Amino acid sequence: MENSVQPKERVLSAIQPTGMPTLGNYLGALKNWKNMSEDYDCLFAVADLHSITVRTTPADLRRRSIEMYAMLMAIGLDPEKNILFVQSHVPAHSQLGWILNCYTQFGEASRMTQFKDKSAKHADNVNVGLFAYPTLMAADILLYQTDYVPIGEDQKQHLELARNVAERFNGLYSETFKVPKPFIGKVGARIKSLQEPEKKMSKSDTNAKAFISLADSSDVIAKKIKSAVTDSEGCVRFAEGKDGINNLMGIYSCCTGKTFEEIEAEFAGKGYGDFKGAVAEAVVEELRPVQEEFARLMGDKAYLEKCAKEGAEKASRIAYKTLSKVMRKVGFWQVG
Ligand code: ATP
Ligand code: LTN
């Protein structure tokens, strides 16, 4: 229908500034963000409030937040076309997060596997924020009446909780929140650790050989891929029990656009050495333009600040509409 301009559907996602993003974050999340940014009305956030659930130093938090913001722009997200903002710059997130805590059951939050994993990993600091992490994430999403949330598979359970909380609130009062849907890319959804390929690649892994950081040089990338754990079969094919090779095939496929069949044909009769060399080259080529743009942006802090300020203003305008509706429905005394 030529004459009716449909409003674009809305997309929101966020990433924690807990370190330089990894190839897993990039292929599983950020690249999808870029792909969606043309066709949807998008908001992307640096989830700094979430990142203090794990202890960090003030200097690291500040630097990593700036770096993550610059990285969003470096992967090609345009601050004029998308809303790029930092979560703590929009207080409505904390405000709605608190309210949603009161509409989420202790039992359902206790079932979150990320909470169980993170409390085992940081046994000396199992704080209430870690437990309430998914309700703050629900607030991030629900404030913007979001249609789709691009995430890696590890966040599916959190999104399910956000949907349940939204439905519960809508049922108790009246239609307030749009119930969001997950958007999970096919291949990059779960990039694995290079050292323990049964685990996901994670930027907070203590073993730097397990992940490729978007800041790694070509040499470092090649070395890490060369030392990736594989198996003794010596044949490049996707199969059960070949987690290491499956993972490298996934990475190669994401970077080159080739299917698994094409990759198997390309490396038929060749060893893992050849294959790893090709994977390294493909990753280096994929990351080169991102790294160059990142370096340029980090040299212009004033511009980054200006964009973050404008992003927060645009996000706040949308967020406060939902927040005031929620506050009215709950029954808070509203004056003025
Ligand atoms: P941390 O190690 O600090 O817990 P993380 O590397 O797991 O962090 P997050 O900031 O929690 O990354 O996630 C950012 C986005 O990247 C999320 O959408 C998440 O689903 C996605 N993601 C994280 N790790 C992977 C991975 N290995 N493969 C694919 N997607 C991933
Ligand atoms: N919990 C997510 C980061 C995150 C997020 C969000 C993702 C915070 N708020 C809202 C999507 C939508 C993570 O750890 N990957």
PDB file of C-alpha atoms and ligand atoms in Angstrom, residues 12-16 25 33 47 50 87 114 118 133 136-138 140-141 149-152 154-155 158-159 200, ligand 2:
ATOM      1  CA  LEU A  12      15.662  -2.437  21.857  1.00  0.00           C
ATOM      2  CA  SER A  13      18.752  -4.181  23.090  1.00  0.00           C
ATOM      3  CA  ALA A  14      21.602  -3.513  25.492  1.00  0.00           C
ATOM      4  CA  ILE A  15      25.072  -4.702  26.330  1.00  0.00           C
ATOM      5  CA  GLN A  16      26.963  -4.440  29.611  1.00  0.00           C
ATOM      6  CA  ASN A  25      29.057 -10.476  21.440  1.00  0.00           C
ATOM      7  CA  TRP A  33      21.748  -4.911  15.772  1.00  0.00           C
ATOM      8  CA  ALA A  47      23.757  -1.349  30.390  1.00  0.00           C
ATOM      9  CA  HIS A  50      23.524  -3.988  35.194  1.00  0.00           C
ATOM     10  CA  GLN A  87      21.224   3.239  30.787  1.00  0.00           C
ATOM     11  CA  GLN A 114      22.357 -16.646  34.844  1.00  0.00           C
ATOM     12  CA  LYS A 118      26.929 -15.793  38.434  1.00  0.00           C
ATOM     13  CA  TYR A 133      19.023  -8.212  37.286  1.00  0.00           C
ATOM     14  CA  LEU A 136      15.841  -4.194  35.555  1.00  0.00           C
ATOM     15  CA  MET A 137      16.283  -5.781  32.139  1.00  0.00           C
ATOM     16  CA  ALA A 138      12.488  -6.081  31.871  1.00  0.00           C
ATOM     17  CA  ASP A 140      14.784  -1.548  29.932  1.00  0.00           C
ATOM     18  CA  ILE A 141      12.604  -3.324  27.426  1.00  0.00           C
ATOM     19  CA  VAL A 149      14.686  -7.728  21.424  1.00  0.00           C
ATOM     20  CA  PRO A 150      17.766  -9.030  19.591  1.00  0.00           C
ATOM     21  CA  ILE A 151      19.743 -11.175  22.044  1.00  0.00           C
ATOM     22  CA  GLY A 152      21.977 -14.218  22.183  1.00  0.00           C
ATOM     23  CA  ASP A 154      21.754 -16.999  26.898  1.00  0.00           C
ATOM     24  CA  GLN A 155      19.276 -14.148  27.441  1.00  0.00           C
ATOM     25  CA  HIS A 158      15.325 -13.227  30.910  1.00  0.00           C
ATOM     26  CA  LEU A 159      13.154 -12.184  28.015  1.00  0.00           C
ATOM     27  CA  LYS A 200      29.924 -19.800  25.721  1.00  0.00           C
TER      28      LYS A 200
HETATM   29  N1  LTN B   2      21.241  -8.779  30.223  1.00  0.00           N
HETATM   30  C1  LTN B   2      21.823  -8.536  28.946  1.00  0.00           C
HETATM   31  C2  LTN B   2      22.133  -7.083  28.716  1.00  0.00           C
HETATM   32  C3  LTN B   2      20.873  -6.316  28.765  1.00  0.00           C
HETATM   33  C4  LTN B   2      19.817  -6.358  27.803  1.00  0.00           C
HETATM   34  C5  LTN B   2      18.837  -5.448  28.282  1.00  0.00           C
HETATM   35  C6  LTN B   2      19.612  -7.058  26.621  1.00  0.00           C
HETATM   36  C7  LTN B   2      20.504  -5.433  29.711  1.00  0.00           C
HETATM   37  N2  LTN B   2      19.294  -4.914  29.435  1.00  0.00           N
HETATM   38  C8  LTN B   2      17.651  -5.241  27.578  1.00  0.00           C
HETATM   39  C9  LTN B   2      18.414  -6.832  25.921  1.00  0.00           C
HETATM   40  C10 LTN B   2      17.460  -5.942  26.401  1.00  0.00           C
HETATM   41  C11 LTN B   2      23.060  -9.347  28.858  1.00  0.00           C
HETATM   42  O1  LTN B   2      23.669  -9.633  29.812  1.00  0.00           O
HETATM   43  N3  LTN B   2      23.403  -9.729  27.724  1.00  0.00           N
END
